[in-house]
XYZ file of C-alpha atoms in Angstrom:
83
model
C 47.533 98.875 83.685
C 49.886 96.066 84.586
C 48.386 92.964 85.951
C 48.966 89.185 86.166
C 45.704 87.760 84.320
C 44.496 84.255 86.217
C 45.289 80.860 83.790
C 46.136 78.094 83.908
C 49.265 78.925 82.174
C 52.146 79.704 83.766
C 52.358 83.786 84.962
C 53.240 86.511 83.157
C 52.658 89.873 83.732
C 50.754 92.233 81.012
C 50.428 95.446 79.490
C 46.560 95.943 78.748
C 46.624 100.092 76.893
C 44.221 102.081 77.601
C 43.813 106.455 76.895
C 43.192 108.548 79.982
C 39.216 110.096 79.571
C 39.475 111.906 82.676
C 42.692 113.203 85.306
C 42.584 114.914 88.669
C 45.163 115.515 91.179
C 43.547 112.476 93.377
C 42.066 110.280 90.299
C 42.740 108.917 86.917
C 40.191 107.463 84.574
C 40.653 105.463 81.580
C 38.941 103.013 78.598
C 40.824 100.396 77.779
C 42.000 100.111 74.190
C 40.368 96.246 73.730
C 36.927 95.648 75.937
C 37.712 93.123 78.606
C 36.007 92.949 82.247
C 38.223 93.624 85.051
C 37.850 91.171 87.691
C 40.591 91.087 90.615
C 42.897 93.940 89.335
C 42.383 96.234 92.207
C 45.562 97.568 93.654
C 47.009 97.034 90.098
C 49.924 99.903 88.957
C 48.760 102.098 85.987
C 51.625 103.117 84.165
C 52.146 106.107 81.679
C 54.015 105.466 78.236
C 57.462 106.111 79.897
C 56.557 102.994 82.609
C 56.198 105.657 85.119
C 54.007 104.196 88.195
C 51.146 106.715 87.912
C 48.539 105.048 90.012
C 46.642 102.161 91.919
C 43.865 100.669 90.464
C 40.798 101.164 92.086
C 38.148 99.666 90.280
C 36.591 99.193 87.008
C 33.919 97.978 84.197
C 33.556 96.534 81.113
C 36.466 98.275 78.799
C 37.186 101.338 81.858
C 38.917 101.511 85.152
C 39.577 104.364 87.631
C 42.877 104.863 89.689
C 44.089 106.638 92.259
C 47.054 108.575 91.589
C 50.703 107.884 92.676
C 50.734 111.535 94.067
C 47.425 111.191 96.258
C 48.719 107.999 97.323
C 52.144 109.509 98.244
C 50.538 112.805 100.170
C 47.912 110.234 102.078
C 50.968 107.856 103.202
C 52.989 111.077 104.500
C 50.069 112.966 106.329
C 49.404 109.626 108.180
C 53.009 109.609 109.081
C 54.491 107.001 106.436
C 58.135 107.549 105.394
């Protein structure tokens, strides 16, 4: 997951790592490697080792999130019509 985390430093984007638990052709779900709450992430790319947009965030707990993936996102967008 790559997300911008709210201070009142300036912003900087960052890497939190996390191992997939569970992957389906429509959703991705994952524990983070450190326990943090996730708290206005959603829409946030997940990224695979090789920085490879894999999915969206969707939404998420203490130390897990869930994600839909890049491909589901990609057949949605062209069976509405979305180049």
């Amino acid at each position: 997951l790559v997300g911008d985390v709210i201070t009142h430093e300036p912003q900087t984007q960052t890497l939190f790592p996390a191992q997939v638990i569970v992957a389906s052709p429509k959703e991705i779900a994952f524990r983070f490697k450190e326990n943090f709450e996730l708290r206005a992430f959603s829409g946030a790319p997940v990224i695979n080792a090789r920085k490879q947009v894999v999915g969206l965030l969707l939404n998420g707990g203490p130390g897990f999130g869930r994600a839909n993936t890049a491909v589901a996102i990609r057949k949605h967008l062209a069976e509405s019509g979305v180049q």
